[in-house]
CSV table of C-alpha atoms in Angstrom, one decimal:
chain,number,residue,atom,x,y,z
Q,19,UNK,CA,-12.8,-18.4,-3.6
Q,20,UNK,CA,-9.3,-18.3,-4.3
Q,21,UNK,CA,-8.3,-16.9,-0.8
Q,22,UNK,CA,-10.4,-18.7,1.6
Q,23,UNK,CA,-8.6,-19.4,5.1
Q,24,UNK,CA,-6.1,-16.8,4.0
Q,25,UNK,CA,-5.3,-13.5,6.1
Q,26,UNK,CA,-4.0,-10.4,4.9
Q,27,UNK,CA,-3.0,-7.5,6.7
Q,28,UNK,CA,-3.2,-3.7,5.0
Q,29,UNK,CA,-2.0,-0.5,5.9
Q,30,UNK,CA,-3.3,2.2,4.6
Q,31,UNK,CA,-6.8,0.5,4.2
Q,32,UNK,CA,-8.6,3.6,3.9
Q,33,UNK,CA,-6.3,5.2,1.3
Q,34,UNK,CA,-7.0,5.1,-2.7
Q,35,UNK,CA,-5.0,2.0,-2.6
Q,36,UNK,CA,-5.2,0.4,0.5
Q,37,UNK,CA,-8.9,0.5,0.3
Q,38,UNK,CA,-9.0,-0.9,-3.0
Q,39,UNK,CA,-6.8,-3.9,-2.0
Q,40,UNK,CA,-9.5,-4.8,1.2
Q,41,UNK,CA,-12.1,-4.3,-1.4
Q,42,UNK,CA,-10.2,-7.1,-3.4
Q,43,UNK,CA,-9.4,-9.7,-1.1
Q,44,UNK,CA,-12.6,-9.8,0.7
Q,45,UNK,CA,-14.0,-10.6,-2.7
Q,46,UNK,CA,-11.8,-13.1,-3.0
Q,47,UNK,CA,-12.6,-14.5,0.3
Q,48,UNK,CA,-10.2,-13.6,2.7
Q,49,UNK,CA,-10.1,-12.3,6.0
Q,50,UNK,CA,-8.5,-9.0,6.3
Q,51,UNK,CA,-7.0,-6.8,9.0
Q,52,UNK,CA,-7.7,-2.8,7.3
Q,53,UNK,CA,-5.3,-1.2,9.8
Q,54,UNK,CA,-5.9,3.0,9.9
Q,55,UNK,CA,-5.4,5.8,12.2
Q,56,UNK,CA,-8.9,6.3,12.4
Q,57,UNK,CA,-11.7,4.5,13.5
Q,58,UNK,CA,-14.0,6.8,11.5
Q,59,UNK,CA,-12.5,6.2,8.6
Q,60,UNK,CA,-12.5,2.6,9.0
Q,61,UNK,CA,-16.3,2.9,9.7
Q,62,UNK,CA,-16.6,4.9,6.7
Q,63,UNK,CA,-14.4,2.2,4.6
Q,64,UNK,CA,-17.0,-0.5,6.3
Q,65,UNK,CA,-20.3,1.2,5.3
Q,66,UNK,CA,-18.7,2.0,1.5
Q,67,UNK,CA,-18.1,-1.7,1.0
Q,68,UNK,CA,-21.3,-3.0,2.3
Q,69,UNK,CA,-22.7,-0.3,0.0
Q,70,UNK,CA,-21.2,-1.9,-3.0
Q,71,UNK,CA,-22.5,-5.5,-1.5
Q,72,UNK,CA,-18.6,-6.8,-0.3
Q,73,UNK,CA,-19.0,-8.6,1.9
Q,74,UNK,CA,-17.3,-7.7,5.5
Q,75,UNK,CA,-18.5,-10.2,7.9
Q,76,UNK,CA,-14.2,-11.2,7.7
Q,77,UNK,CA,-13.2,-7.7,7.8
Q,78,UNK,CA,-11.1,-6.9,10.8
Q,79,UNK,CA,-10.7,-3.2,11.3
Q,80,UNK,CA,-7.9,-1.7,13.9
Q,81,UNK,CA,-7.3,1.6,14.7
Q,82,UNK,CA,-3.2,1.8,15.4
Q,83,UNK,CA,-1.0,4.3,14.8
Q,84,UNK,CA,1.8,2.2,12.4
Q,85,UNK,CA,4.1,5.1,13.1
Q,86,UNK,CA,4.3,4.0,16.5
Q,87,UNK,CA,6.0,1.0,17.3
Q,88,UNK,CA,4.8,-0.1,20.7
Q,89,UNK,CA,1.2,-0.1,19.1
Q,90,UNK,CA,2.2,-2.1,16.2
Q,91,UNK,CA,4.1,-4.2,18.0
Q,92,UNK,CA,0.6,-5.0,20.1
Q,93,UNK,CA,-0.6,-6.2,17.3
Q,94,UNK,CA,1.8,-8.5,16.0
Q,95,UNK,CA,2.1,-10.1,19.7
Q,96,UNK,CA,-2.1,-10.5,19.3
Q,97,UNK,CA,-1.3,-13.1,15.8
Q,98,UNK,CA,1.6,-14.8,18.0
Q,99,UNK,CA,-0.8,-15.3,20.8
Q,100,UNK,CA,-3.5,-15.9,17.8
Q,101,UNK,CA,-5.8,-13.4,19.6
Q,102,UNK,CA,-5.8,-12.1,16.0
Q,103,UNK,CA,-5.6,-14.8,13.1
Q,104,UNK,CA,-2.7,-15.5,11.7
Q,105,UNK,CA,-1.3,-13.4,8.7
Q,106,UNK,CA,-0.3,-15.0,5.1
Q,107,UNK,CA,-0.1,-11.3,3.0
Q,108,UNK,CA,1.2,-7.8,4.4
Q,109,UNK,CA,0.3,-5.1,2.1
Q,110,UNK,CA,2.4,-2.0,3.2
Q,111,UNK,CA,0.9,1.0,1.6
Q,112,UNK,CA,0.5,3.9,4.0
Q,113,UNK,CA,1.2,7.6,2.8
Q,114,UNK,CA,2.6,9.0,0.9
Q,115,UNK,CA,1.5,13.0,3.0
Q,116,UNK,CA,2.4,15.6,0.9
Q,117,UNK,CA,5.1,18.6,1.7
Q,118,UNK,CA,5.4,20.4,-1.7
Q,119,UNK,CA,8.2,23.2,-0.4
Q,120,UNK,CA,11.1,23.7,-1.1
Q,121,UNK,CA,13.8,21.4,1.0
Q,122,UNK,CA,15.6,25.1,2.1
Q,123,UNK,CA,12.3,26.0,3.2
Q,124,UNK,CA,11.1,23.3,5.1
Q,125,UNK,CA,12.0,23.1,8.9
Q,126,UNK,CA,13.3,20.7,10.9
Q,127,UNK,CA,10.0,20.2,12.5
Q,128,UNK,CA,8.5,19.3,9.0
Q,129,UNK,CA,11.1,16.9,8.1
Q,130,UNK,CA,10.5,14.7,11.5
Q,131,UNK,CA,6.8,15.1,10.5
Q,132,UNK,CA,7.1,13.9,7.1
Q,133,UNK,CA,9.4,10.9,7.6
Q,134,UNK,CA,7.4,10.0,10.6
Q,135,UNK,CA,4.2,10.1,8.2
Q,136,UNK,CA,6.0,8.3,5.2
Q,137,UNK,CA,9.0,6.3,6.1
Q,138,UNK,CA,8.6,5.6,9.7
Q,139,UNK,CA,5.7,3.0,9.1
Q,140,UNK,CA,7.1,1.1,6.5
Q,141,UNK,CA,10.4,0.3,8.6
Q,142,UNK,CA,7.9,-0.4,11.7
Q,143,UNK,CA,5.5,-2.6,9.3
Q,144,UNK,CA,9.1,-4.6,8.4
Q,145,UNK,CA,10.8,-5.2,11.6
Q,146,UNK,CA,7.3,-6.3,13.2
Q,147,UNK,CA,5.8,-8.6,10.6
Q,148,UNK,CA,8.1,-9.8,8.3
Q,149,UNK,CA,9.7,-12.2,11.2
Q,150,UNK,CA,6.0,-13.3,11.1
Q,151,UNK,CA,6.3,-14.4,7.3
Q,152,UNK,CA,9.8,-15.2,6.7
Q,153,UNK,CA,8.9,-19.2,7.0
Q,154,UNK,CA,5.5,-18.9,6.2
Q,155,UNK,CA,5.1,-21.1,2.8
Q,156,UNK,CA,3.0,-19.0,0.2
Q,157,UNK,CA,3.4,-16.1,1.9
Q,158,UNK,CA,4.2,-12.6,0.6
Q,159,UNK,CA,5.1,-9.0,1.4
Q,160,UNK,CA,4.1,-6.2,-1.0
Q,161,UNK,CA,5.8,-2.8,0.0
Q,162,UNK,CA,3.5,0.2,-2.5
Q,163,UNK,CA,5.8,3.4,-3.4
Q,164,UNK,CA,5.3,5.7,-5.4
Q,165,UNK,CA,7.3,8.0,-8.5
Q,166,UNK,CA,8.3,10.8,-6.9
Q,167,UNK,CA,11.2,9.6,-6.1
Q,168,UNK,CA,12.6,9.1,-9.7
Q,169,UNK,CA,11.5,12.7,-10.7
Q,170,UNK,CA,12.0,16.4,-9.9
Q,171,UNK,CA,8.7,18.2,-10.7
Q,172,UNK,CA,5.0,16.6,-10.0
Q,173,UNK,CA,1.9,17.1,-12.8
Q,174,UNK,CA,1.2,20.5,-15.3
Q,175,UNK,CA,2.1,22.5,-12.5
Q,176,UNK,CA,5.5,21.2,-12.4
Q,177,UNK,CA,5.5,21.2,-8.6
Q,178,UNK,CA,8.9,19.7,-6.6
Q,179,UNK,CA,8.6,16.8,-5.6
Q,180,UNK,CA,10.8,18.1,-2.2
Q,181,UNK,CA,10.6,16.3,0.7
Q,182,UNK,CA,7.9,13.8,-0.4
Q,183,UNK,CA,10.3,12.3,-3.4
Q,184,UNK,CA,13.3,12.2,-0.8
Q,185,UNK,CA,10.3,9.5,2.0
Q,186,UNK,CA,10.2,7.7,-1.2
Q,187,UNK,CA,14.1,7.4,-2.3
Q,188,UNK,CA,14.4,6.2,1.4
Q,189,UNK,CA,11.1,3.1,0.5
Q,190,UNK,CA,13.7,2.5,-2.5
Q,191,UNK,CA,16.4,1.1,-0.3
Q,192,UNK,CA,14.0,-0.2,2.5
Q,193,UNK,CA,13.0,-2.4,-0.5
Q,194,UNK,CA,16.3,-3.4,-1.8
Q,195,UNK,CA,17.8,-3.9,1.7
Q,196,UNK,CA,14.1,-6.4,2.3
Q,197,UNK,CA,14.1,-8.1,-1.1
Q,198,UNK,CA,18.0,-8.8,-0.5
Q,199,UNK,CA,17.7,-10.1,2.6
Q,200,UNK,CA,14.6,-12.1,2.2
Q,201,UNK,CA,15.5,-13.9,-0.8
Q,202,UNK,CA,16.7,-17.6,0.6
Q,203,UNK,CA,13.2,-16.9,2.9
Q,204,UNK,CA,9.6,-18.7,2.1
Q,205,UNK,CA,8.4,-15.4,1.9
Q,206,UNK,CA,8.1,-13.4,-1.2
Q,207,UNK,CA,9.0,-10.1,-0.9
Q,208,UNK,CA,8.4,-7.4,-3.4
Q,209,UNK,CA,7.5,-4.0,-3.9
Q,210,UNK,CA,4.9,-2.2,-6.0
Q,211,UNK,CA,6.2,1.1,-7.8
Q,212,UNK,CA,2.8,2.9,-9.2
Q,213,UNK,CA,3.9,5.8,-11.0
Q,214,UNK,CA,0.3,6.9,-12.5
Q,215,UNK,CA,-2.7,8.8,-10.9
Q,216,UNK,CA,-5.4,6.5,-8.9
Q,217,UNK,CA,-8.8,8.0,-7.6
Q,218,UNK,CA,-11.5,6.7,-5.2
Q,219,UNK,CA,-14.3,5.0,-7.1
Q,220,UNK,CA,-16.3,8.1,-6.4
Q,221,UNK,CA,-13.9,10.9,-7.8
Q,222,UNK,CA,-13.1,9.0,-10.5
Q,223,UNK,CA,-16.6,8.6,-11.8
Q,224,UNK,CA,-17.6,12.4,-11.1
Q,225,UNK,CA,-14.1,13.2,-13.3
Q,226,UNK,CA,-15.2,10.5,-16.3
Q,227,UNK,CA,-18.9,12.0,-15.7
Q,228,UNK,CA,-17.7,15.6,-16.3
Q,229,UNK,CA,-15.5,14.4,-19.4
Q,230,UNK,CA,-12.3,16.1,-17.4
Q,231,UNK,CA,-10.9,12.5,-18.6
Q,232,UNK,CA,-11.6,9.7,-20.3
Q,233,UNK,CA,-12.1,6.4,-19.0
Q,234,UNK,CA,-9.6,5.0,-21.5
Q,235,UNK,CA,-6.9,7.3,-20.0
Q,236,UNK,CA,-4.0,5.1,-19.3
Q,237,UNK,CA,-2.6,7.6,-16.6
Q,238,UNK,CA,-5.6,8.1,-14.7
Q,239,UNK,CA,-7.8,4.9,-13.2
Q,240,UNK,CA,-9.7,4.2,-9.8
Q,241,UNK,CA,-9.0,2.5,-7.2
Q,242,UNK,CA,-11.2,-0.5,-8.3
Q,243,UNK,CA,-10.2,-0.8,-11.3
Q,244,UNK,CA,-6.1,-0.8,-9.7
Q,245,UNK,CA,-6.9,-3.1,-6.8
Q,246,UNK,CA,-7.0,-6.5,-9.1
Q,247,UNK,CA,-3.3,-6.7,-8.7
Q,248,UNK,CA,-3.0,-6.8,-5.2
Q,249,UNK,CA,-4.7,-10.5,-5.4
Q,250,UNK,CA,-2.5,-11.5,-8.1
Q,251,UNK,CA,0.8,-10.2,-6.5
Q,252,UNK,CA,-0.2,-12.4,-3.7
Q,253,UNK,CA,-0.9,-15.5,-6.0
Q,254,UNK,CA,1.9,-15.1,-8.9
Q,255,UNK,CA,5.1,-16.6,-8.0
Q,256,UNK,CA,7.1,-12.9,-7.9
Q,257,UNK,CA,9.8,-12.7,-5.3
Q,258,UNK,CA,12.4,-10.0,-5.0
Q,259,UNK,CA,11.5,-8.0,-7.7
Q,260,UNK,CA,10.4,-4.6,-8.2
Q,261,UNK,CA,6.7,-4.4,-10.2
Q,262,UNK,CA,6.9,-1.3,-12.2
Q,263,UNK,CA,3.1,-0.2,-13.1
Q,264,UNK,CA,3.2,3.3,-14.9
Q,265,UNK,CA,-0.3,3.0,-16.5
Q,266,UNK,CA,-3.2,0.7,-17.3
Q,267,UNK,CA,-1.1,-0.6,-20.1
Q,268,UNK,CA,1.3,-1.8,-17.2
Q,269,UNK,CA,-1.5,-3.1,-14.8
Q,270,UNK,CA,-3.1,-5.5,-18.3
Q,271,UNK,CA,0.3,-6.8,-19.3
Q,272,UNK,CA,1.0,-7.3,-15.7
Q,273,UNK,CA,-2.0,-9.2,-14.6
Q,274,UNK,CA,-2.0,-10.9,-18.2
Q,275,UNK,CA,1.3,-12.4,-17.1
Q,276,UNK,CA,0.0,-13.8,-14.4
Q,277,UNK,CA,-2.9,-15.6,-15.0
């Protein structure tokens, strides 16, 4: 398998995305470390993979808080002191939490909340790991954002983005800033902009199943069917570049490239 004796650490590894990207690399052979706030969610993300016969017996679920540094910083000193294997791919994808108000509106309270929910994480994922990669040969960093930092309104109901598309502007430079600065580095450094809709397996299929959309919707996919890139991110030879994927058309042409 193409990622035996590899180890990749996830964020977000209970989300639509992050759980589809453990799904992948365990497949794939490799041992992961599915970080979450939430033990119960991790349990829930074990039993689900098991269900679908992945196998987890390299599965390595933490519960940390990544928006607090002293916890995250635990865990990086457990793969210096190899209590925890060492890593080869970091795959940042936690939030995005949604604030849908309007930025008059929303209090100071909320904005601490939100940036602590969406931005905080990704800085403390960099500044604890990367050092970890950044003379690793073959290794790579994938930072996930999403659109609604390019746009106003969000979906038919032409809701403002607000708040949630400002945590994102903010990824934007955290990416340039990383894929500057780590470009003379052995690790490749990128980030993944997904700009179209992806569902968990199971909402997806009750959505197809009630013909609200059409599996050859090229807006609108499941986490599954998304998480084949993560493995080919991690294999391909892209450094400092932003991967754009804005529908299935994207993710084929993509991975197509790739292989």
């Amino acid at each position: 398998m193409a990622f035996n004796g590899k180890t990749i650490l996830i964020t977000g590894a209970t989300g639509n995305v992050g759980s589809a990207a453990v799904k992948e690399f365990l497949k794939q052979g490799a041992s992961v470390i599915a970080t979450s706030r939430s033990k119960a969610s991790l349990d829930k993300l074990t039993a689900k993979l098991q269900e679908k016969s992945v196998p987890t017996e390299k599965l390595i679920p933490i519960t940390v808080d990544i928006s607090n540094d002293q916890e995250v910083s635990k865990v990086a000193n457990q793969i210096r002191e190899k209590t925890l294997p060492e890593i080869d791919h970091v795959i940042s994808s936690s939030g995005p939490w949604w604030k849908f108000d309007h930025l008059y509106d929303v209090t100071f309270e909320q904005w601490n909340e939100v940036m602590s929910a969406n931005v905080n994480p990704h800085f403390i994922m960099y500044r604890n790991f990367i050092p970890l990669l950044l003379n690793r040969p073959g290794s790579s960093y994938t930072l996930v954002t999403g659109a609604s930092g390019l746009i106003d309104e969000i979906g038919p109901q032409k809701i403002p983005s607000g708040i949630t598309g400002i945590t994102q502007t903010v990824l934007y430079g955290i990416s340039r800033v990383g894929r500057y600065e780590t470009r003379n580095s052995a690790v490749r450094f990128n980030e993944l902009l997904i700009s179209y809709r992806i569902e968990d397996d199971d909402t997806y299929n009750k959505l197809v199943s009630e013909g609200k959309i059409s599996e050859t919707d090229k807006f609108f996919t499941s986490s599954s069917k998304f998480g084949t890139i993560f493995p080919k991110i991690a294999k391909s030879n892209v450094k400092s570049e932003v991967i754009k994927i804005g529908s299935a058309t994207d993710l084929e042409e993509f991975e197509k490239n790739q292989a």
